[in-house]
N, CA, C and O atoms as a GROMACS GRO file, in nm:
protein
  412
    1MET      N    1   0.097  -0.115  -0.011
    1MET     CA    2  -0.008  -0.016   0.003
    1MET      C    3   0.092   0.150   0.042
    1MET      O    4   0.173   0.170   0.133
    2ASN      N    5   0.042   0.250  -0.076
    2ASN     CA    6   0.154   0.350  -0.033
    2ASN      C    7   0.068   0.388   0.031
    2ASN      O    8  -0.040   0.329   0.044
    3SER      N    9   0.110   0.540   0.106
    3SER     CA   10   0.188   0.618   0.169
    3SER      C   11   0.135   0.772   0.163
    3SER      O   12   0.223   0.833   0.102
    4VAL      N   13   0.050   0.846   0.192
    4VAL     CA   14   0.051   1.009   0.136
    4VAL      C   15   0.109   1.058   0.161
    4VAL      O   16   0.089   1.090   0.278
    5ARG      N   17   0.201   1.104   0.118
    5ARG     CA   18   0.251   1.267   0.217
    5ARG      C   19   0.229   1.349   0.294
    5ARG      O   20   0.149   1.433   0.252
    6PRO      N   21   0.264   1.365   0.390
    6PRO     CA   22   0.189   1.406   0.477
    6PRO      C   23   0.110   1.643   0.411
    6PRO      O   24   0.019   1.725   0.426
    7ASP      N   25   0.194   1.626   0.367
    7ASP     CA   26   0.160   1.766   0.250
    7ASP      C   27   0.114   1.743   0.154
    7ASP      O   28   0.136   1.757   0.034
    8LEU      N   29   0.073   1.722   0.191
    8LEU     CA   30  -0.065   1.711   0.035
    8LEU      C   31  -0.174   1.764   0.055
    8LEU      O   32  -0.254   1.718   0.136
    9THR      N   33  -0.190   1.837   0.006
    9THR     CA   34  -0.338   1.911  -0.033
    9THR      C   35  -0.503   1.816   0.041
    9THR      O   36  -0.502   1.706   0.096
   10ARG      N   37  -0.590   1.880   0.024
   10ARG     CA   38  -0.738   1.843   0.032
   10ARG      C   39  -0.758   1.763  -0.122
   10ARG      O   40  -0.799   1.651  -0.154
   11ARG      N   41  -0.703   1.894  -0.206
   11ARG     CA   42  -0.722   1.840  -0.369
   11ARG      C   43  -0.669   1.793  -0.466
   11ARG      O   44  -0.712   1.774  -0.580
   12ASP      N   45  -0.547   1.768  -0.406
   12ASP     CA   46  -0.417   1.624  -0.426
   12ASP      C   47  -0.467   1.499  -0.382
   12ASP      O   48  -0.486   1.400  -0.451
   13ILE      N   49  -0.488   1.513  -0.259
   13ILE     CA   50  -0.512   1.383  -0.187
   13ILE      C   51  -0.707   1.375  -0.311
   13ILE      O   52  -0.693   1.313  -0.417
   14ILE      N   53  -0.794   1.410  -0.294
   14ILE     CA   54  -0.895   1.346  -0.421
   14ILE      C   55  -0.856   1.367  -0.596
   14ILE      O   56  -0.909   1.310  -0.692
   15LYS      N   57  -0.722   1.492  -0.598
   15LYS     CA   58  -0.682   1.434  -0.808
   15LYS      C   59  -0.601   1.317  -0.779
   15LYS      O   60  -0.580   1.254  -0.883
   16LEU      N   61  -0.524   1.244  -0.633
   16LEU     CA   62  -0.489   1.104  -0.632
   16LEU      C   63  -0.532   1.010  -0.651
   16LEU      O   64  -0.479   0.910  -0.698
   17ILE      N   65  -0.650   1.030  -0.614
   17ILE     CA   66  -0.800   0.966  -0.622
   17ILE      C   67  -0.794   0.921  -0.678
   17ILE      O   68  -0.733   0.815  -0.667
   18ALA      N   69  -0.872   0.970  -0.828
   18ALA     CA   70  -0.896   0.980  -0.916
   18ALA      C   71  -0.883   0.960  -0.986
   18ALA      O   72  -0.962   0.922  -1.071
   19SER      N   73  -0.687   0.982  -0.995
   19SER     CA   74  -0.584   0.945  -1.092
   19SER      C   75  -0.560   0.731  -1.038
   19SER      O   76  -0.518   0.658  -1.128
   20TYR      N   77  -0.578   0.692  -0.952
   20TYR     CA   78  -0.637   0.588  -0.879
   20TYR      C   79  -0.695   0.506  -1.000
   20TYR      O   80  -0.648   0.423  -1.078
   21ASN      N   81  -0.833   0.572  -0.979
   21ASN     CA   82  -0.939   0.517  -1.053
   21ASN      C   83  -0.868   0.527  -1.203
   21ASN      O   84  -0.880   0.421  -1.264
   22ASN      N   85  -0.832   0.579  -1.239
   22ASN     CA   86  -0.808   0.583  -1.380
   22ASN      C   87  -0.663   0.483  -1.449
   22ASN      O   88  -0.650   0.405  -1.543
   23ASN      N   89  -0.579   0.534  -1.348
   23ASN     CA   90  -0.498   0.345  -1.345
   23ASN      C   91  -0.513   0.234  -1.279
   23ASN      O   92  -0.457   0.142  -1.340
   24HIS      N   93  -0.548   0.210  -1.211
   24HIS     CA   94  -0.609   0.097  -1.137
   24HIS      C   95  -0.461   0.049  -1.075
   24HIS      O   96  -0.394  -0.046  -1.113
   25MET      N   97  -0.437   0.128  -0.986
   25MET     CA   98  -0.326   0.148  -0.903
   25MET      C   99  -0.355   0.043  -0.763
   25MET      O  100  -0.448  -0.035  -0.785
   26ARG      N  101  -0.304   0.030  -0.650
   26ARG     CA  102  -0.335  -0.020  -0.512
   26ARG      C  103  -0.361   0.052  -0.491
   26ARG      O  104  -0.333   0.168  -0.519
   27GLY      N  105  -0.471  -0.028  -0.390
   27GLY     CA  106  -0.514   0.132  -0.291
   27GLY      C  107  -0.349   0.258  -0.260
   27GLY      O  108  -0.232   0.251  -0.299
   28PHE      N  109  -0.434   0.375  -0.163
   28PHE     CA  110  -0.329   0.372  -0.017
   28PHE      C  111  -0.368   0.418   0.066
   28PHE      O  112  -0.491   0.417   0.072
   29ASP      N  113  -0.294   0.487   0.178
   29ASP     CA  114  -0.292   0.471   0.313
   29ASP      C  115  -0.331   0.622   0.316
   29ASP      O  116  -0.259   0.703   0.257
   30LEU      N  117  -0.466   0.670   0.400
   30LEU     CA  118  -0.499   0.786   0.394
   30LEU      C  119  -0.544   0.818   0.537
   30LEU      O  120  -0.647   0.879   0.566
   31GLN      N  121  -0.457   0.769   0.620
   31GLN     CA  122  -0.512   0.754   0.748
   31GLN      C  123  -0.471   0.928   0.744
   31GLN      O  124  -0.402   0.989   0.662
   32GLY      N  125  -0.562   0.989   0.894
   32GLY     CA  126  -0.540   1.112   0.864
   32GLY      C  127  -0.660   1.211   0.831
   32GLY      O  128  -0.736   1.298   0.871
   33VAL      N  129  -0.636   1.165   0.772
   33VAL     CA  130  -0.659   1.333   0.628
   33VAL      C  131  -0.809   1.377   0.660
   33VAL      O  132  -0.890   1.315   0.729
   34ARG      N  133  -0.826   1.486   0.599
   34ARG     CA  134  -0.937   1.548   0.635
   34ARG      C  135  -0.983   1.552   0.454
   34ARG      O  136  -0.909   1.571   0.358
   35LEU      N  137  -1.139   1.526   0.458
   35LEU     CA  138  -1.202   1.549   0.302
   35LEU      C  139  -1.333   1.574   0.358
   35LEU      O  140  -1.432   1.508   0.331
   36ASP      N  141  -1.329   1.691   0.453
   36ASP     CA  142  -1.509   1.672   0.447
   36ASP      C  143  -1.545   1.778   0.328
   36ASP      O  144  -1.483   1.869   0.273
   37ASN      N  145  -1.717   1.707   0.309
   37ASN     CA  146  -1.784   1.728   0.194
   37ASN      C  147  -1.756   1.723   0.068
   37ASN      O  148  -1.773   1.814  -0.012
   38GLU      N  149  -1.686   1.552   0.036
   38GLU     CA  150  -1.615   1.559  -0.040
   38GLU      C  151  -1.698   1.522  -0.150
   38GLU      O  152  -1.765   1.527  -0.047
   39ASP      N  153  -1.772   1.487  -0.263
   39ASP     CA  154  -1.772   1.417  -0.311
   39ASP      C  155  -1.738   1.232  -0.341
   39ASP      O  156  -1.617   1.219  -0.359
   40LEU      N  157  -1.762   1.187  -0.344
   40LEU     CA  158  -1.608   1.044  -0.309
   40LEU      C  159  -1.753   0.893  -0.397
   40LEU      O  160  -1.738   0.771  -0.411
   41SER      N  161  -1.852   0.967  -0.427
   41SER     CA  162  -1.917   0.878  -0.506
   41SER      C  163  -1.896   0.810  -0.610
   41SER      O  164  -1.830   0.864  -0.699
   42ASN      N  165  -1.952   0.658  -0.631
   42ASN     CA  166  -1.889   0.671  -0.740
   42ASN      C  167  -1.740   0.541  -0.794
   42ASN      O  168  -1.722   0.444  -0.868
   43LEU      N  169  -1.658   0.639  -0.684
   43LEU     CA  170  -1.500   0.610  -0.741
   43LEU      C  171  -1.504   0.436  -0.694
   43LEU      O  172  -1.610   0.391  -0.649
   44ASN      N  173  -1.397   0.355  -0.708
   44ASN     CA  174  -1.343   0.265  -0.708
   44ASN      C  175  -1.230   0.301  -0.522
   44ASN      O  176  -1.125   0.359  -0.493
   45LEU      N  177  -1.306   0.244  -0.470
   45LEU     CA  178  -1.220   0.245  -0.279
   45LEU      C  179  -1.165   0.172  -0.275
   45LEU      O  180  -1.071   0.204  -0.203
   46SER      N  181  -1.150   0.051  -0.316
   46SER     CA  182  -1.091  -0.067  -0.258
   46SER      C  183  -0.953  -0.031  -0.237
   46SER      O  184  -0.879   0.035  -0.310
   47GLY      N  185  -0.920  -0.115  -0.066
   47GLY     CA  186  -0.800  -0.069  -0.082
   47GLY      C  187  -0.724   0.068  -0.013
   47GLY      O  188  -0.608   0.100   0.011
   48PHE      N  189  -0.854   0.129   0.002
   48PHE     CA  190  -0.803   0.227   0.102
   48PHE      C  191  -0.777   0.245   0.236
   48PHE      O  192  -0.887   0.233   0.290
   49ASN      N  193  -0.707   0.265   0.307
   49ASN     CA  194  -0.725   0.325   0.416
   49ASN      C  195  -0.774   0.383   0.504
   49ASN      O  196  -0.689   0.333   0.579
   50PHE      N  197  -0.855   0.469   0.599
   50PHE     CA  198  -0.940   0.546   0.564
   50PHE      C  199  -0.909   0.592   0.750
   50PHE      O  200  -0.949   0.699   0.795
   51THR      N  201  -0.861   0.525   0.805
   51THR     CA  202  -0.862   0.558   0.978
   51THR      C  203  -0.792   0.622   1.018
   51THR      O  204  -0.686   0.634   0.957
   52ASN      N  205  -0.808   0.681   1.115
   52ASN     CA  206  -0.850   0.834   1.168
   52ASN      C  207  -0.935   0.943   1.076
   52ASN      O  208  -0.989   1.039   1.131
   53ALA      N  209  -0.944   0.922   0.915
   53ALA     CA  210  -0.920   0.931   0.892
   53ALA      C  211  -1.123   1.136   0.879
   53ALA      O  212  -1.233   1.084   0.861
   54SER      N  213  -1.128   1.248   0.886
   54SER     CA  214  -1.231   1.274   0.899
   54SER      C  215  -1.340   1.300   0.731
   54SER      O  216  -1.315   1.380   0.641
   55LEU      N  217  -1.425   1.229   0.736
   55LEU     CA  218  -1.498   1.216   0.621
   55LEU      C  219  -1.593   1.299   0.611
   55LEU      O  220  -1.638   1.330   0.501
   56LYS      N  221  -1.658   1.367   0.766
   56LYS     CA  222  -1.837   1.420   0.750
   56LYS      C  223  -1.927   1.531   0.638
   56LYS      O  224  -1.927   1.652   0.615
   57ASN      N  225  -1.980   1.446   0.601
   57ASN     CA  226  -2.133   1.530   0.492
   57ASN      C  227  -2.034   1.433   0.342
   57ASN      O  228  -2.070   1.465   0.228
   58CYS      N  229  -1.918   1.322   0.353
   58CYS     CA  230  -1.900   1.317   0.190
   58CYS      C  231  -1.984   1.221   0.176
   58CYS      O  232  -2.023   1.156   0.273
   59ASN      N  233  -2.050   1.182  -0.029
   59ASN     CA  234  -2.113   1.132  -0.063
   59ASN      C  235  -2.007   0.992  -0.088
   59ASN      O  236  -1.894   1.011  -0.134
   60PHE      N  237  -2.043   0.889  -0.063
   60PHE     CA  238  -2.034   0.799  -0.061
   60PHE      C  239  -2.059   0.678  -0.138
   60PHE      O  240  -1.994   0.576  -0.160
   61THR      N  241  -2.231   0.744  -0.187
   61THR     CA  242  -2.289   0.624  -0.251
   61THR      C  243  -2.304   0.582  -0.356
   61THR      O  244  -2.358   0.658  -0.437
   62GLY      N  245  -2.251   0.396  -0.420
   62GLY     CA  246  -2.198   0.420  -0.555
   62GLY      C  247  -2.019   0.361  -0.575
   62GLY      O  248  -1.960   0.291  -0.656
   63ALA      N  249  -1.978   0.444  -0.439
   63ALA     CA  250  -1.861   0.405  -0.391
   63ALA      C  251  -1.850   0.236  -0.377
   63ALA      O  252  -1.924   0.168  -0.306
   64ASN      N  253  -1.694   0.163  -0.496
   64ASN     CA  254  -1.689   0.014  -0.438
   64ASN      C  255  -1.527   0.000  -0.354
   64ASN      O  256  -1.413   0.046  -0.358
   65PHE      N  257  -1.622  -0.108  -0.269
   65PHE     CA  258  -1.532  -0.108  -0.124
   65PHE      C  259  -1.491  -0.255  -0.089
   65PHE      O  260  -1.472  -0.298   0.025
   66ARG      N  261  -1.479  -0.341  -0.231
   66ARG     CA  262  -1.446  -0.435  -0.201
   66ARG      C  263  -1.319  -0.474  -0.201
   66ARG      O  264  -1.237  -0.431  -0.282
   67SER      N  265  -1.292  -0.559  -0.110
   67SER     CA  266  -1.222  -0.637  -0.084
   67SER      C  267  -1.119  -0.526   0.049
   67SER      O  268  -1.002  -0.536   0.087
   68MET      N  269  -1.220  -0.436   0.081
   68MET     CA  270  -1.185  -0.326   0.154
   68MET      C  271  -1.241  -0.387   0.329
   68MET      O  272  -1.362  -0.394   0.352
   69ALA      N  273  -1.114  -0.435   0.459
   69ALA     CA  274  -1.187  -0.398   0.566
   69ALA      C  275  -1.276  -0.310   0.632
   69ALA      O  276  -1.334  -0.212   0.584
   70SER      N  277  -1.280  -0.372   0.789
   70SER     CA  278  -1.389  -0.268   0.819
   70SER      C  279  -1.281  -0.203   0.901
   70SER      O  280  -1.330  -0.091   0.910
   71VAL      N  281  -1.137  -0.195   0.986
   71VAL     CA  282  -1.028  -0.194   0.979
   71VAL      C  283  -0.985  -0.012   0.917
   71VAL      O  284  -0.926   0.077   0.979
   72ALA      N  285  -1.053  -0.008   0.754
   72ALA     CA  286  -1.044   0.077   0.730
   72ALA      C  287  -1.031   0.183   0.761
   72ALA      O  288  -0.945   0.267   0.736
   73PHE      N  289  -1.187   0.184   0.863
   73PHE     CA  290  -1.238   0.370   0.858
   73PHE      C  291  -1.232   0.331   1.008
   73PHE      O  292  -1.327   0.369   1.076
   74LYS      N  293  -1.142   0.265   1.066
   74LYS     CA  294  -1.158   0.221   1.196
   74LYS      C  295  -1.098   0.411   1.268
   74LYS      O  296  -0.999   0.480   1.245
   75ASN      N  297  -1.208   0.427   1.348
   75ASN     CA  298  -1.198   0.587   1.426
   75ASN      C  299  -1.256   0.682   1.357
   75ASN      O  300  -1.327   0.778   1.384
   76ALA      N  301  -1.200   0.626   1.244
   76ALA     CA  302  -1.249   0.800   1.108
   76ALA      C  303  -1.401   0.825   1.106
   76ALA      O  304  -1.480   0.747   1.052
   77ASP      N  305  -1.437   0.940   1.170
   77ASP     CA  306  -1.512   1.054   1.157
   77ASP      C  307  -1.630   1.013   1.038
   77ASP      O  308  -1.570   1.035   0.933
   78VAL      N  309  -1.776   0.962   1.001
   78VAL     CA  310  -1.790   0.964   0.904
   78VAL      C  311  -1.964   1.036   0.918
   78VAL      O  312  -2.064   1.030   0.846
   79THR      N  313  -1.930   1.107   1.055
   79THR     CA  314  -2.051   1.136   1.048
   79THR      C  315  -2.121   1.244   0.924
   79THR      O  316  -2.055   1.296   0.834
   80GLY      N  317  -2.272   1.261   0.945
   80GLY     CA  318  -2.348   1.283   0.827
   80GLY      C  319  -2.307   1.280   0.673
   80GLY      O  320  -2.330   1.357   0.580
   81ALA      N  321  -2.240   1.165   0.683
   81ALA     CA  322  -2.195   1.102   0.508
   81ALA      C  323  -2.316   1.034   0.509
   81ALA      O  324  -2.391   1.009   0.602
   82PHE      N  325  -2.329   0.990   0.302
   82PHE     CA  326  -2.399   0.923   0.251
   82PHE      C  327  -2.358   0.820   0.216
   82PHE      O  328  -2.261   0.842   0.144
   83PHE      N  329  -2.384   0.672   0.231
   83PHE     CA  330  -2.358   0.538   0.182
   83PHE      C  331  -2.420   0.461   0.109
   83PHE      O  332  -2.526   0.518   0.085
   84ASN      N  333  -2.418   0.380   0.067
   84ASN     CA  334  -2.467   0.305   0.034
   84ASN      C  335  -2.480   0.181   0.138
   84ASN      O  336  -2.376   0.149   0.195
   85GLU      N  337  -2.658   0.074   0.180
   85GLU     CA  338  -2.667  -0.017   0.262
   85GLU      C  339  -2.579  -0.081   0.270
   85GLU      O  340  -2.537  -0.116   0.380
   86ALA      N  341  -2.496  -0.133   0.105
   86ALA     CA  342  -2.374  -0.312   0.149
   86ALA      C  343  -2.294  -0.195   0.204
   86ALA      O  344  -2.183  -0.246   0.215
   87HIS      N  345  -2.279  -0.028   0.258
   87HIS     CA  346  -2.113  -0.047   0.299
   87HIS      C  347  -2.123  -0.102   0.507
   87HIS      O  348  -2.035  -0.138   0.586
   88ARG      N  349  -2.261  -0.083   0.521
   88ARG     CA  350  -2.277  -0.108   0.648
   88ARG      C  351  -2.162  -0.146   0.678
   88ARG      O  352  -2.082  -0.064   0.723
   89GLN      N  353  -2.139  -0.238   0.665
   89GLN     CA  354  -2.102  -0.334   0.683
   89GLN      C  355  -1.936  -0.309   0.693
   89GLN      O  356  -1.868  -0.409   0.671
   90TYR      N  357  -1.882  -0.211   0.717
   90TYR     CA  358  -1.737  -0.158   0.660
   90TYR      C  359  -1.753  -0.114   0.793
   90TYR      O  360  -1.713  -0.197   0.875
   91LEU      N  361  -1.798  -0.011   0.840
   91LEU     CA  362  -1.825   0.113   0.982
   91LEU      C  363  -1.845   0.099   1.080
   91LEU      O  364  -1.875   0.173   1.174
   92SER      N  365  -1.820  -0.060   1.061
   92SER     CA  366  -1.820  -0.173   1.228
   92SER      C  367  -1.706  -0.084   1.343
   92SER      O  368  -1.704  -0.101   1.465
   93GLU      N  369  -1.624   0.007   1.268
   93GLU     CA  370  -1.556   0.061   1.396
   93GLU      C  371  -1.535   0.188   1.374
   93GLU      O  372  -1.472   0.245   1.463
   94ALA      N  373  -1.592   0.303   1.213
   94ALA     CA  374  -1.648   0.445   1.284
   94ALA      C  375  -1.678   0.508   1.355
   94ALA      O  376  -1.753   0.464   1.442
   95ILE      N  377  -1.641   0.634   1.358
   95ILE     CA  378  -1.725   0.678   1.435
   95ILE      C  379  -1.775   0.816   1.377
   95ILE      O  380  -1.724   0.891   1.295
   96GLY      N  381  -1.956   0.826   1.488
   96GLY     CA  382  -2.088   0.875   1.382
   96GLY      C  383  -2.158   0.804   1.384
   96GLY      O  384  -2.262   0.829   1.446
   97VAL      N  385  -2.143   0.686   1.324
   97VAL     CA  386  -2.216   0.603   1.182
   97VAL      C  387  -2.356   0.613   1.288
   97VAL      O  388  -2.377   0.492   1.295
   98ASP      N  389  -2.451   0.669   1.363
   98ASP     CA  390  -2.539   0.660   1.402
   98ASP      C  391  -2.625   0.807   1.333
   98ASP      O  392  -2.742   0.835   1.358
   99SER      N  393  -2.529   0.888   1.239
   99SER     CA  394  -2.636   1.052   1.178
   99SER      C  395  -2.589   1.028   1.044
   99SER      O  396  -2.554   1.130   0.986
  100VAL      N  397  -2.573   0.859   0.942
  100VAL     CA  398  -2.482   0.810   0.912
  100VAL      C  399  -2.666   0.851   0.823
  100VAL      O  400  -2.777   0.863   0.875
  101SER      N  401  -2.620   0.862   0.674
  101SER     CA  402  -2.748   0.865   0.560
  101SER      C  403  -2.737   0.680   0.471
  101SER      O  404  -2.658   0.692   0.377
  102PHE      N  405  -2.786   0.547   0.477
  102PHE     CA  406  -2.788   0.474   0.371
  102PHE      C  407  -2.886   0.461   0.313
  102PHE      O  408  -2.991   0.413   0.358
  103VAL      N  409  -2.864   0.508   0.191
  103VAL     CA  410  -2.965   0.435   0.056
  103VAL      C  411  -2.939   0.364  -0.022
  103VAL      O  412  -3.024   0.328  -0.104
   0.00000   0.00000   0.00000
């Protein structure tokens, strides 16, 4: 798994995720990143690690989490985020799941 440099901006991280989807690279370690209010819908996020990340109000509907363990969201704040019902299994260790919208 590739680690993300700490000096990357939010925009850089979003571009990195888009590049991952275009080039079919392996996942990235995004521990502790802040991506509040981002639209991450319909992206392939398999292999990404969002441990301790802030993902408040993000849209994950239609995202592919295949082969992603629940630990990938350990202590991630997903307050107010949107997920598909099938994603629920990946959020067992996340924070703010009681305010998540499952569609």
